[in-house]
Tab-separated table of C-alpha atoms in Angstrom:
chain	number	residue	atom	x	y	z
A	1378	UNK	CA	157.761	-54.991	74.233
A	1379	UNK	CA	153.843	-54.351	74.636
A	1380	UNK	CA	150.578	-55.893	75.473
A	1381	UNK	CA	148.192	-56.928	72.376
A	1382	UNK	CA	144.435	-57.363	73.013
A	1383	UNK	CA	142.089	-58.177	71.011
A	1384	UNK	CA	138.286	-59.716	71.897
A	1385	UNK	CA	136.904	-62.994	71.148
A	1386	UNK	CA	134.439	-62.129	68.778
A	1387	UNK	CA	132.715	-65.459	69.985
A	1388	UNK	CA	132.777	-64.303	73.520
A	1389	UNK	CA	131.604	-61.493	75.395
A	1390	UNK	CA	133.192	-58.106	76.693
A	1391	UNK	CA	135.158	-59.700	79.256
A	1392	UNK	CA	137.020	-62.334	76.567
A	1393	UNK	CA	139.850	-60.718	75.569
A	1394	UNK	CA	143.074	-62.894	74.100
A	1395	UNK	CA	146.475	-61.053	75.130
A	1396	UNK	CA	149.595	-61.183	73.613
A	1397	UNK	CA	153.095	-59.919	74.092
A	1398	UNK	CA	154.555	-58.926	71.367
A	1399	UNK	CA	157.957	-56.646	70.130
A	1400	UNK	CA	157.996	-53.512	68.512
A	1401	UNK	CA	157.555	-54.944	64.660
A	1402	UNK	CA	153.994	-56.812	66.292
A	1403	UNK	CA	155.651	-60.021	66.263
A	1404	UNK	CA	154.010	-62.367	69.289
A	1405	UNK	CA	156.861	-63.073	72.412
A	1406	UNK	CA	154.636	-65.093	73.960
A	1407	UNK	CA	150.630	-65.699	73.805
A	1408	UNK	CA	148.487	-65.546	77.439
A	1409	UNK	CA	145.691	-66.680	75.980
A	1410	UNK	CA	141.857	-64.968	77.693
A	1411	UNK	CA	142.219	-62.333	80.483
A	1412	UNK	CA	145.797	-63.422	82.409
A	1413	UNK	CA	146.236	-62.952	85.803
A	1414	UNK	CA	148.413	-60.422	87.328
A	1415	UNK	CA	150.717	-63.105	88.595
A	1416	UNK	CA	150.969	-64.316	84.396
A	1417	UNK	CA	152.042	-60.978	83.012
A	1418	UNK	CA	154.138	-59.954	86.095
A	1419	UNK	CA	156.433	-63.060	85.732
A	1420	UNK	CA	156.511	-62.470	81.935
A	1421	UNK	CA	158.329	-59.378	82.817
A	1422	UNK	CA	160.802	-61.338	84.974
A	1423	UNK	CA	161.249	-63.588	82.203
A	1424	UNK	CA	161.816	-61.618	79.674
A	1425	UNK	CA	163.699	-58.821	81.716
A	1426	UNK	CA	161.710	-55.636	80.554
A	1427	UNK	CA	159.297	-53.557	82.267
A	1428	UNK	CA	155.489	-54.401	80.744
A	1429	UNK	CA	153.257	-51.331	81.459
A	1430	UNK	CA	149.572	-52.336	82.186
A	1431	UNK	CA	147.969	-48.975	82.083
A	1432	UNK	CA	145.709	-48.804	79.135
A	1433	UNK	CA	146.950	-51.880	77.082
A	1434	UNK	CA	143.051	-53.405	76.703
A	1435	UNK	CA	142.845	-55.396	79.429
A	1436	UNK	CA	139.823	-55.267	81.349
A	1437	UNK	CA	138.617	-55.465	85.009
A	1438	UNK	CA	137.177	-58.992	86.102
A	1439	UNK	CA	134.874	-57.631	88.061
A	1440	UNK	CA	133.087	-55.001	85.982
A	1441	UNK	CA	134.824	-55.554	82.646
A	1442	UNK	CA	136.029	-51.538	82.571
A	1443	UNK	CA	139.541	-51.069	81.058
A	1444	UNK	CA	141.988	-50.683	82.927
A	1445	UNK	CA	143.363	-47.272	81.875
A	1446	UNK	CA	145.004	-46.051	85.687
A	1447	UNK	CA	144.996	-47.780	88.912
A	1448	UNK	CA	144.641	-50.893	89.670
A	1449	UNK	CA	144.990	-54.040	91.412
A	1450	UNK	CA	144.073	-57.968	91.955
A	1451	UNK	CA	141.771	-60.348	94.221
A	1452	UNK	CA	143.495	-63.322	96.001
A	1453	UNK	CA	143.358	-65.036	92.723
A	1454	UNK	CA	145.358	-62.576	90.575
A	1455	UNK	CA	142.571	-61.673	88.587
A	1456	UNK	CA	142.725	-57.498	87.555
A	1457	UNK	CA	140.494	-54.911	89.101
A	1458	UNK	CA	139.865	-51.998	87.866
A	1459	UNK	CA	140.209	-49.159	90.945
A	1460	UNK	CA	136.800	-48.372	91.358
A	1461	UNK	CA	136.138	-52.137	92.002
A	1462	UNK	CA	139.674	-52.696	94.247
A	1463	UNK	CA	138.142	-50.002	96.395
A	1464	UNK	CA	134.850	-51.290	97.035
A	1465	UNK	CA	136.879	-55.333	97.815
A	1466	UNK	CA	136.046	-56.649	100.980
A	1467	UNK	CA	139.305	-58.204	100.931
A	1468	UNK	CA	140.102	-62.180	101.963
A	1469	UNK	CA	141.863	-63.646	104.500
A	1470	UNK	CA	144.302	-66.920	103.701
A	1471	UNK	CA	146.450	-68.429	106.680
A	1472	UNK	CA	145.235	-66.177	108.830
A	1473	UNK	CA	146.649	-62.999	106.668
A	1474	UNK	CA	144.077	-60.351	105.990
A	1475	UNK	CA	144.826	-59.320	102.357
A	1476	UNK	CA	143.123	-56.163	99.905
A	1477	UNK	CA	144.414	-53.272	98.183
A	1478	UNK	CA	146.457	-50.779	99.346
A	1479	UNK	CA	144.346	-47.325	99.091
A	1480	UNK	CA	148.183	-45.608	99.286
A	1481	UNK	CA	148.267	-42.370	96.949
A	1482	UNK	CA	152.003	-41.451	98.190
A	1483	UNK	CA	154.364	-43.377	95.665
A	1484	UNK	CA	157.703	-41.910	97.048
A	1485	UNK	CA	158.060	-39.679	100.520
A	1486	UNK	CA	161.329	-38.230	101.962
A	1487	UNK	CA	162.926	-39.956	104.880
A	1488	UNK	CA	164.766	-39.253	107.960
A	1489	UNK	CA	166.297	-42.451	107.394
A	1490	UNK	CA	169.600	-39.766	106.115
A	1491	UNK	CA	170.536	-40.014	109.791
A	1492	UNK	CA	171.220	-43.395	109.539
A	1493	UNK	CA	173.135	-43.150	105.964
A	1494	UNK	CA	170.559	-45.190	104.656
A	1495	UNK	CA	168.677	-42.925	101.834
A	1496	UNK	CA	167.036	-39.588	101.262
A	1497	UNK	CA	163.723	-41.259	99.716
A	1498	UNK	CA	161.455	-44.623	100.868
A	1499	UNK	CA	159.173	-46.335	98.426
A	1500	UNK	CA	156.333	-49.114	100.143
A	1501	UNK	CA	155.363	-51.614	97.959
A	1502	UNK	CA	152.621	-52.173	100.922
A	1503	UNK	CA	151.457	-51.514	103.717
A	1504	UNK	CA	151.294	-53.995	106.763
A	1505	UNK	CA	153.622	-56.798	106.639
A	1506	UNK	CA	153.667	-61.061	107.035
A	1507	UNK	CA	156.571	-61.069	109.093
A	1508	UNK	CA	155.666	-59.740	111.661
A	1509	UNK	CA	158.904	-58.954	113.697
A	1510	UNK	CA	157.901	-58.036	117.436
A	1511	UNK	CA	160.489	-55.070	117.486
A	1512	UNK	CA	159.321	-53.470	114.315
A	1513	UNK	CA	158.746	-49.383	115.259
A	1514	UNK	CA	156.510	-49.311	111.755
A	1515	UNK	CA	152.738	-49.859	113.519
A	1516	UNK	CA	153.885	-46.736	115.640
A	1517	UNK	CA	154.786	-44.391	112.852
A	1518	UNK	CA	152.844	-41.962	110.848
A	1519	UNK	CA	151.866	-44.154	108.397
A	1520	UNK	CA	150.640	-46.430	109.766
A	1521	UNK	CA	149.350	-44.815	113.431
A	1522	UNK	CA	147.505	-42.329	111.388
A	1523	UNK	CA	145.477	-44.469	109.351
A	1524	UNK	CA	143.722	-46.938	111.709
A	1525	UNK	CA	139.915	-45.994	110.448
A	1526	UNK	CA	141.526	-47.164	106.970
A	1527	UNK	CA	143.267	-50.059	108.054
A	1528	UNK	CA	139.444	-51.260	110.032
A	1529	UNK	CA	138.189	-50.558	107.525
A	1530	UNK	CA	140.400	-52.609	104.526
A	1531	UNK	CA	141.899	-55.391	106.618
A	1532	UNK	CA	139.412	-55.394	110.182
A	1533	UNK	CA	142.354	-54.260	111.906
A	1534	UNK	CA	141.773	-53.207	115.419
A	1535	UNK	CA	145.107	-52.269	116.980
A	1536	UNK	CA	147.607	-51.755	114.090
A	1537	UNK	CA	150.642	-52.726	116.757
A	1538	UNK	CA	149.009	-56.137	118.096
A	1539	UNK	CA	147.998	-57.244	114.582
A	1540	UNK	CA	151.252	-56.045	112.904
A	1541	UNK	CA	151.619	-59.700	111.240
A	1542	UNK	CA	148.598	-60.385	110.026
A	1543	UNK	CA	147.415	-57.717	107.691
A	1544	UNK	CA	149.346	-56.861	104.240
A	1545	UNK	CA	147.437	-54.030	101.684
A	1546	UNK	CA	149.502	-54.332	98.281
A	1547	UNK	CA	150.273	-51.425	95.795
A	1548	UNK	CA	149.783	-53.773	93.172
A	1549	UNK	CA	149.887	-50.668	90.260
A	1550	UNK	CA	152.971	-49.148	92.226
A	1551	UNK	CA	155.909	-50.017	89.024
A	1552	UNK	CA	153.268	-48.037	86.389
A	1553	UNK	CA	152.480	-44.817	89.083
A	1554	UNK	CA	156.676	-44.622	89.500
A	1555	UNK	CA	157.163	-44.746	85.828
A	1556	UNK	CA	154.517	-42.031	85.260
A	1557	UNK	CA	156.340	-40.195	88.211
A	1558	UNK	CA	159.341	-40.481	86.996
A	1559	UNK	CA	158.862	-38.928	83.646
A	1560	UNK	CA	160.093	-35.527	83.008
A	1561	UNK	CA	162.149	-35.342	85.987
A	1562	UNK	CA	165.704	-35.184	86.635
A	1563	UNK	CA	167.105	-37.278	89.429
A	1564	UNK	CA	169.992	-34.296	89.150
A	1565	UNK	CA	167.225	-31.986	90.784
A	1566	UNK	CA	166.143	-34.418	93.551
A	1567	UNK	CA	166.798	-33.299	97.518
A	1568	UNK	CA	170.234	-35.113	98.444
A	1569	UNK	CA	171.574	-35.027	101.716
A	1570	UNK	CA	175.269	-35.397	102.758
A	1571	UNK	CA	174.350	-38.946	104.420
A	1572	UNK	CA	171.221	-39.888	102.699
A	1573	UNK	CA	173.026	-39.239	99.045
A	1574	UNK	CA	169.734	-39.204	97.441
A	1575	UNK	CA	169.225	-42.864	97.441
A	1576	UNK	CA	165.834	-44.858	97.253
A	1577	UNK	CA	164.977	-47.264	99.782
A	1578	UNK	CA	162.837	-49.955	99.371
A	1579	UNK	CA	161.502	-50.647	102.220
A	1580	UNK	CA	160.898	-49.169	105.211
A	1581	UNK	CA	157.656	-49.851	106.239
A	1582	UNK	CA	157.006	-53.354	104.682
A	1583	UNK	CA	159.437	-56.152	103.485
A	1584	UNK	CA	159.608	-56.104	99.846
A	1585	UNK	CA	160.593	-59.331	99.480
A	1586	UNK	CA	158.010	-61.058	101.863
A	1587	UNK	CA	156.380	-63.002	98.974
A	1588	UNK	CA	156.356	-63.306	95.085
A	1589	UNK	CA	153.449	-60.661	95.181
A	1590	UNK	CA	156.034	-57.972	96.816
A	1591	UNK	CA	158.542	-59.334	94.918
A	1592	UNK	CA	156.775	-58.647	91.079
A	1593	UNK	CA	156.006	-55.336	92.385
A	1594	UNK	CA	159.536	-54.183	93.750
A	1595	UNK	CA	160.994	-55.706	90.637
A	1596	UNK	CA	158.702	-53.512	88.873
A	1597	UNK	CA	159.481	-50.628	90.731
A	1598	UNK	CA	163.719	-51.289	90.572
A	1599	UNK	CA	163.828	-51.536	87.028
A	1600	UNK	CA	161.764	-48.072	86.898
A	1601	UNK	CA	164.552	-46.253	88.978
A	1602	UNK	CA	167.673	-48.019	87.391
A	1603	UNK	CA	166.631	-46.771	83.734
A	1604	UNK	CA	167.022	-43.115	85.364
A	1605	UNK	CA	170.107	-44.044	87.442
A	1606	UNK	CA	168.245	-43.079	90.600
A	1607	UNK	CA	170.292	-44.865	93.511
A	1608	UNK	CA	168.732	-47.273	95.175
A	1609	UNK	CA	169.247	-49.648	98.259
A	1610	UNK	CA	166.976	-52.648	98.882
A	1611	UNK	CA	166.637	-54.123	102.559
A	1612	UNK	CA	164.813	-57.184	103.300
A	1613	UNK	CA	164.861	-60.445	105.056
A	1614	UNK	CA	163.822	-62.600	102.377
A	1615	UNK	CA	166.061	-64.926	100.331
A	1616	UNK	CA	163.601	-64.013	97.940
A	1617	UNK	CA	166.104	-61.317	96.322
A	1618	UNK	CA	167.686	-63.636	94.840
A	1619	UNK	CA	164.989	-64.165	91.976
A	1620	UNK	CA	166.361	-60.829	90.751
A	1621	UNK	CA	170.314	-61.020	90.599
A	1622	UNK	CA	169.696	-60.143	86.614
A	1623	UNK	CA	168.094	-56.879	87.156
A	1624	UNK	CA	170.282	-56.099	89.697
A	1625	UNK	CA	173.085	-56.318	87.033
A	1626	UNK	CA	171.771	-54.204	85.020
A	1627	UNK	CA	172.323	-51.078	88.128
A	1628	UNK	CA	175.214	-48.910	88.055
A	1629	UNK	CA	174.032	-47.681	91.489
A	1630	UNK	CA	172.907	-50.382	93.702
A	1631	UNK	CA	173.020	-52.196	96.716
A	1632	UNK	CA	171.011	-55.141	98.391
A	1633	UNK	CA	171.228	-55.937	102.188
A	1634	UNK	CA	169.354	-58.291	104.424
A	1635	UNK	CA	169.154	-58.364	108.528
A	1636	UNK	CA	170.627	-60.679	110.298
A	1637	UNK	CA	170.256	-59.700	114.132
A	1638	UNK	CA	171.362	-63.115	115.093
A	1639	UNK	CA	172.351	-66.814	114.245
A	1640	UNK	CA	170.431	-68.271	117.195
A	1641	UNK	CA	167.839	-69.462	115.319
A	1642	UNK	CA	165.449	-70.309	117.906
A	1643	UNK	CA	165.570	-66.723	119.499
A	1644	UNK	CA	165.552	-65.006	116.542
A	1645	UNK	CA	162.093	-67.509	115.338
A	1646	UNK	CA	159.921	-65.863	118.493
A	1647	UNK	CA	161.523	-62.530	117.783
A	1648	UNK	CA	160.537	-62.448	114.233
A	1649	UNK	CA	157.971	-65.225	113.686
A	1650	UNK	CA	156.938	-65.220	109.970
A	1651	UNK	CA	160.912	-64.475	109.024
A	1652	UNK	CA	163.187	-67.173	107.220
A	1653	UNK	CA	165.879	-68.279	108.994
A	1654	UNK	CA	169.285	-66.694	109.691
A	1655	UNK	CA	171.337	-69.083	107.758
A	1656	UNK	CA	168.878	-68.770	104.981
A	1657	UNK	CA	169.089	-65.051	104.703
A	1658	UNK	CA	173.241	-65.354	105.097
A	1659	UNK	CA	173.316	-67.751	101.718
A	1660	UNK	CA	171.306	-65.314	99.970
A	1661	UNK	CA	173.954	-63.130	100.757
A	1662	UNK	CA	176.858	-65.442	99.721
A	1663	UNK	CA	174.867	-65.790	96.587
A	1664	UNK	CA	174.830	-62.300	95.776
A	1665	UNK	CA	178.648	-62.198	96.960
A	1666	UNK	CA	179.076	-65.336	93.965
A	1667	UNK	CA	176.972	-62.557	91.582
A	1668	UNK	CA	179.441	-59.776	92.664
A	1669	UNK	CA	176.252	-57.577	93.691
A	1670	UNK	CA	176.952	-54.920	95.803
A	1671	UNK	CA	175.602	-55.843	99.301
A	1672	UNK	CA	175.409	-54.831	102.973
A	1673	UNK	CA	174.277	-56.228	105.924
A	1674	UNK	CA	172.019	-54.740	108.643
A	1675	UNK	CA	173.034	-56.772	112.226
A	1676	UNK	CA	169.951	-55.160	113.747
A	1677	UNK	CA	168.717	-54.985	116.226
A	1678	UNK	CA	171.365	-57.300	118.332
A	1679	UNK	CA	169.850	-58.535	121.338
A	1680	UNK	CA	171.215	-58.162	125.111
A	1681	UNK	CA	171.786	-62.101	125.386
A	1682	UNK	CA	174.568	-61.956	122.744
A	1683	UNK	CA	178.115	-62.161	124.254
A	1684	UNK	CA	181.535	-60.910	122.796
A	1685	UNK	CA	182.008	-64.786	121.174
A	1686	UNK	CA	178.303	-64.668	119.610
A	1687	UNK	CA	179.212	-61.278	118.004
A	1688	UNK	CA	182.751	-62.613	116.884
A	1689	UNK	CA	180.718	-65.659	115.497
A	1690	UNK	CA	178.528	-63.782	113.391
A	1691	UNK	CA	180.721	-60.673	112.276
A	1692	UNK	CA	183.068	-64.202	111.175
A	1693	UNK	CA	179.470	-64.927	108.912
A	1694	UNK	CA	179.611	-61.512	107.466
A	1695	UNK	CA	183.346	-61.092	106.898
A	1696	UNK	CA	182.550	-64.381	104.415
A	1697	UNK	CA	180.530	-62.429	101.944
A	1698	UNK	CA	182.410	-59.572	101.800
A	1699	UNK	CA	179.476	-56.998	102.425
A	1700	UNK	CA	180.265	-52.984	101.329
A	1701	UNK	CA	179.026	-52.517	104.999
A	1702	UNK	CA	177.614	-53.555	108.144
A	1703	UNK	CA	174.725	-51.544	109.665
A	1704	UNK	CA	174.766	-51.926	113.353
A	1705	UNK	CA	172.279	-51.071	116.169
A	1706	UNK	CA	171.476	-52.481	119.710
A	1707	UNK	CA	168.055	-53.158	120.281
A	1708	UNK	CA	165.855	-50.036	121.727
A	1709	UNK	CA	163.503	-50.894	124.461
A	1710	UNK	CA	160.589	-48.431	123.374
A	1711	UNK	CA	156.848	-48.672	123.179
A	1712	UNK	CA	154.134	-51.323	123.052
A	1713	UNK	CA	156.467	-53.601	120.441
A	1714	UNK	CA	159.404	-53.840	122.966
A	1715	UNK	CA	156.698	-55.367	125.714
A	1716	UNK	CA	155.451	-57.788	123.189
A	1717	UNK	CA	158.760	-58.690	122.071
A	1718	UNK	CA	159.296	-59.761	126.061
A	1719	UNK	CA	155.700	-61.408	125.717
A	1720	UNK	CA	156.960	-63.554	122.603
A	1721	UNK	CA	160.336	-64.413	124.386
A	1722	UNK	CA	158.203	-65.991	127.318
A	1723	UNK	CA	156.033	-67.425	125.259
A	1724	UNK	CA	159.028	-69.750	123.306
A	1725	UNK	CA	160.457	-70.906	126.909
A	1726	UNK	CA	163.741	-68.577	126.835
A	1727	UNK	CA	163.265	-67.470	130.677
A	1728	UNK	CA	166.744	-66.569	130.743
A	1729	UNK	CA	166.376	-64.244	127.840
A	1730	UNK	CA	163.201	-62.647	129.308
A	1731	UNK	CA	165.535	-61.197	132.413
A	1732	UNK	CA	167.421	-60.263	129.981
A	1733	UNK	CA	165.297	-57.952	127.893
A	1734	UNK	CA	163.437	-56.784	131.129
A	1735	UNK	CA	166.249	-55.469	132.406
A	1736	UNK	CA	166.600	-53.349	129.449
A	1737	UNK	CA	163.403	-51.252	130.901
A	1738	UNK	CA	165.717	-49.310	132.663
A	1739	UNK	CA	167.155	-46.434	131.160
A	1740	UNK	CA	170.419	-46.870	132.987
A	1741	UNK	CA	170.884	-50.101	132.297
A	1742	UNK	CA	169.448	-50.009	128.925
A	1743	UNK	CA	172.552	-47.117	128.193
A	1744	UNK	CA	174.836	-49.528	129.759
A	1745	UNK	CA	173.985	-52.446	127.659
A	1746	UNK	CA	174.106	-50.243	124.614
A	1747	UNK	CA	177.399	-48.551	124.839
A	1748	UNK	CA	179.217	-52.112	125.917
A	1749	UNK	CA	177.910	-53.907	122.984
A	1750	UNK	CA	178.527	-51.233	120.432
A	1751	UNK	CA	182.014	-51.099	121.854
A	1752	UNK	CA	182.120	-55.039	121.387
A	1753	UNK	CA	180.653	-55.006	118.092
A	1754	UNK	CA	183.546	-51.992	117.055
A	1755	UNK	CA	186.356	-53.970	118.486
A	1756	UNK	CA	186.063	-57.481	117.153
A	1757	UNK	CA	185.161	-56.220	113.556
A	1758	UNK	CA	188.562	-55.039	113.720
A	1759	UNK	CA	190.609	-58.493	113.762
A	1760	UNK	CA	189.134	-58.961	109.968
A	1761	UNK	CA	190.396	-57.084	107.392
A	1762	UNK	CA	187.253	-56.538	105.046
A	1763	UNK	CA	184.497	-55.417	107.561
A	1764	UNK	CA	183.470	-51.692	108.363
A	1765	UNK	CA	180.687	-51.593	110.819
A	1766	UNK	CA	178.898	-48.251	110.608
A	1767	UNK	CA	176.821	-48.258	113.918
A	1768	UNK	CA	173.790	-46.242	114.546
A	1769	UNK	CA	173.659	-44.692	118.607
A	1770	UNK	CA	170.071	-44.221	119.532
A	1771	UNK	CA	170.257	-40.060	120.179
A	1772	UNK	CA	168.796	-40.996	123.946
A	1773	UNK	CA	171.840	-43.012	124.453
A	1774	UNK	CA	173.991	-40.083	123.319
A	1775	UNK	CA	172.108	-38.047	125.714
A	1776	UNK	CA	172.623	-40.624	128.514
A	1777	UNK	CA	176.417	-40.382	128.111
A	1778	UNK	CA	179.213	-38.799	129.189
A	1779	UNK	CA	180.467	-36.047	127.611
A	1780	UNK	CA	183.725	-38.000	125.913
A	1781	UNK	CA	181.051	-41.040	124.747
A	1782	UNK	CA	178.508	-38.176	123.800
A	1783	UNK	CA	181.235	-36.803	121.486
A	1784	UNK	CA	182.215	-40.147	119.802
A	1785	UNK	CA	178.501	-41.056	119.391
A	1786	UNK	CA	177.779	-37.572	117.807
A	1787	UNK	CA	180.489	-38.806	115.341
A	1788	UNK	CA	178.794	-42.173	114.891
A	1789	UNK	CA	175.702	-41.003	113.763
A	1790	UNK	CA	177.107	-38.045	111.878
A	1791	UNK	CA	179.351	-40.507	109.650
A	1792	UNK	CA	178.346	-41.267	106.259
A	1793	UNK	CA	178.791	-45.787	105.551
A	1794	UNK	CA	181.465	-46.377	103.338
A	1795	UNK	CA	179.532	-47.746	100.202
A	1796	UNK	CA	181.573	-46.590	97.497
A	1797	UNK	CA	178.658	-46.902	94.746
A	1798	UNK	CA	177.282	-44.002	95.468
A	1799	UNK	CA	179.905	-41.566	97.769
A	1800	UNK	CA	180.831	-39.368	95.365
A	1801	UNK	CA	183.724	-38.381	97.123
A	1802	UNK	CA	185.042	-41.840	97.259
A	1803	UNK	CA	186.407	-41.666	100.717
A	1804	UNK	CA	185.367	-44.553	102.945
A	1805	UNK	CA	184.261	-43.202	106.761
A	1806	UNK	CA	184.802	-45.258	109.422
A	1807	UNK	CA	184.358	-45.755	113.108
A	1808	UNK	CA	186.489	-46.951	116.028
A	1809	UNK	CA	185.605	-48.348	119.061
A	1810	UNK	CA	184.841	-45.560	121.816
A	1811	UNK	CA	188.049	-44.910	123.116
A	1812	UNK	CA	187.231	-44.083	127.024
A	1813	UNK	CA	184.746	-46.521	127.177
């Protein structure tokens, strides 16, 4: 399945009727003059195959140059060649600031191993619409580093205080990973005991935020799963749903959302541009209907859950049957932790503020930590298909005792049970910390 151009010989450069057509030249489906990105990224959805834009005949709408390598769109879907993309001033819609994501990295190793998460991370963007108050990303390399470049595309002026309203999209990312990925054996890739040599999408962004994300992480899935690279997708958009028949198509797979909470109204001026709890939870039961491999990441929980609000939503969990449940108290670190506090007060939860101030303390922080971790252990037990695989913060295992130290070493030494891609096939698990 290919791209067929041809010009209007009635029309100028930029007129250009595209087809889709099958291997014999027989037209799929006819997109008439110049489609939008948008048109010819939901083809692929439809028809379930991969449609590489790179030097196909279709031309820039801004200069009329073929586009032959990068690439990307204007608020409108239209194509732009790279030179043009570049030069964009970008557009702002709802208060987003939107452009192209300048991004030459397509894949990067990850320390996210220590958390038995992956080995690899692939961004479909950078920035993000949610705009979760907790989020460590704005600190990070990535994005700390690049603050002349984020002024510059999106008028950012403090990448933490406007993490929410800026997104830079990697629009070409599917066609760079299949170019990448020619030649090359996943069999030669770095794998690490807990990181197994999975891909992660994403760590940086949600790659699910919106149907833009979504066209390109399909995109870049479908690239991976041809070479049986492993992958794991995390998001907190129902939005993975739209895909269930490409993930069926994976032998090595898995799709998780977060789910920190089921108090809706907490977990609204926590995460503010996020769908609801319950809505993320029936994505999950939907891909539990699909028999898709899935996990859930109940991170991070908050210090105003109790032992019944942790029952109550490990009870949620246990319902769709999920490979694994990622666990990790919330970490009172950096600028994001005092706007978190900032967006509590600012949604009337008074109580909740205490609650999170008192976690400024390092003592009482460790305390916090260590009792709910303990909670969350203890009343996974009393149902018979949940392993929580919990990840201790290393200051907290420096803030312990030398019997909790030891137990939390083992924590975040053990590798999550997902069968899919533990070679070994023998499920770790943890138990609650026994002299707690």
């Amino acid at each position: 399945m290919r791209l067929d151009t041809k010009r209007d010989p009635e029309g100028g450069w930029y007129d250009r009727f595209v087809r889709l057509v099958d291997d014999d030249g027989s037209i799929i489906e006819d997109f008439g003059k110049n489609p939008t990105l948008d048109t010819l990224r939901e083809a692929e959805r439809r028809h379930g195959e991969r449609i590489n834009l790179w030097q196909q005949g279709l031309v820039c709408s801004d200069c009329g140059n073929q586009i032959t390598n990068r690439f990307s769109a204007d608020l409108e879907g239209n194509l732009l060649c790279w030179e043009c993309a570049s030069s964009h001033q970008g557009t702002a819609r709802s208060g987003l600031r939107i452009n192209a994501d300048p991004t030459k990295t397509v894949l990067s190793e990850s320390k996210l191993h220590e958390k038995s998460l992956c080995d690899y991370v692939i961004n479909v963007a950078t920035g993000c619409r949610h705009g979760c108050k907790f989020c460590y990303v704005p600190s990070t390399p990535a994005i700390d580093n690049r603050d002349e470049m984020l002024a510059d595309k999106a008028d950012v002026e403090n990448p933490q205080r406007d993490w929410g309203s800026y997104l830079l999209y990697r629009d070409d990312l599917p066609e760079r990973v299949h170019e990448g990925l020619q030649g090359h054996d996943f069999d030669d890739w770095k794998t690490t005991r807990r990181g197994r040599g999975i891909v992660m999408l994403s760590s940086g962004t949600d790659c699910y935020q919106d149907r833009r994300t979504a066209q390109i992480t399909r995109g870049v899935v479908q690239e991976l799963i041809a070479h049986d690279v492993p992958v794991r997708i995390l998001t907190r958009s129902p939005n993975i749903t739209r895909d269930i028949d490409l993930f069926k198509q994976a032998d090595r797979l898995t799709v998780g959302t977060s789910i920190p909470s089921f108090d809706a109204s907490l977990v609204k001026a926590v995460e503010p541009n996020t769908p609801p709890p319950a809505a993320r939870w029936e994505a999950l039961d939907e891909l539990f209907k699909q028999q898709i491999p899935r996990f859930v990441s109940f991170s991070p929980t908050y210090p105003t859950m109790d032992r019944d609000d942790i029952f109550e939503a490990l009870s949620w969990f246990a319902a769709v049957d999920p490979d694994v449940v990622f666990h990790e108290p919330i970490n009172p670190r950096g600028e994001n932790f005092e706007m978190l506090i900032e967006a509590v007060r600012d949604a009337g939860f008074e109580e909740a503020v205490q609650e999170f101030k008192a976690l400024r303390d390092t003592d009482t922080w460790a305390e916090y930590a260590l009792e709910q971790i303990n909670m969350v252990q203890e009343e996974a037990q009393k149902f018979d298909n949940l392993t929580v695989h919990t990840w201790p913060d290393r200051r907290l295992v420096d803030e312990a005792d030398r019997d909790i130290a030891g137990q939390l070493r083992r924590m975040r030494n053990a590798v999550s049970p997902e069968s899919f891609v533990n070679s070994s096939g023998v499920a770790e698990s943890q138990s609650p910390l026994e002299s707690w």
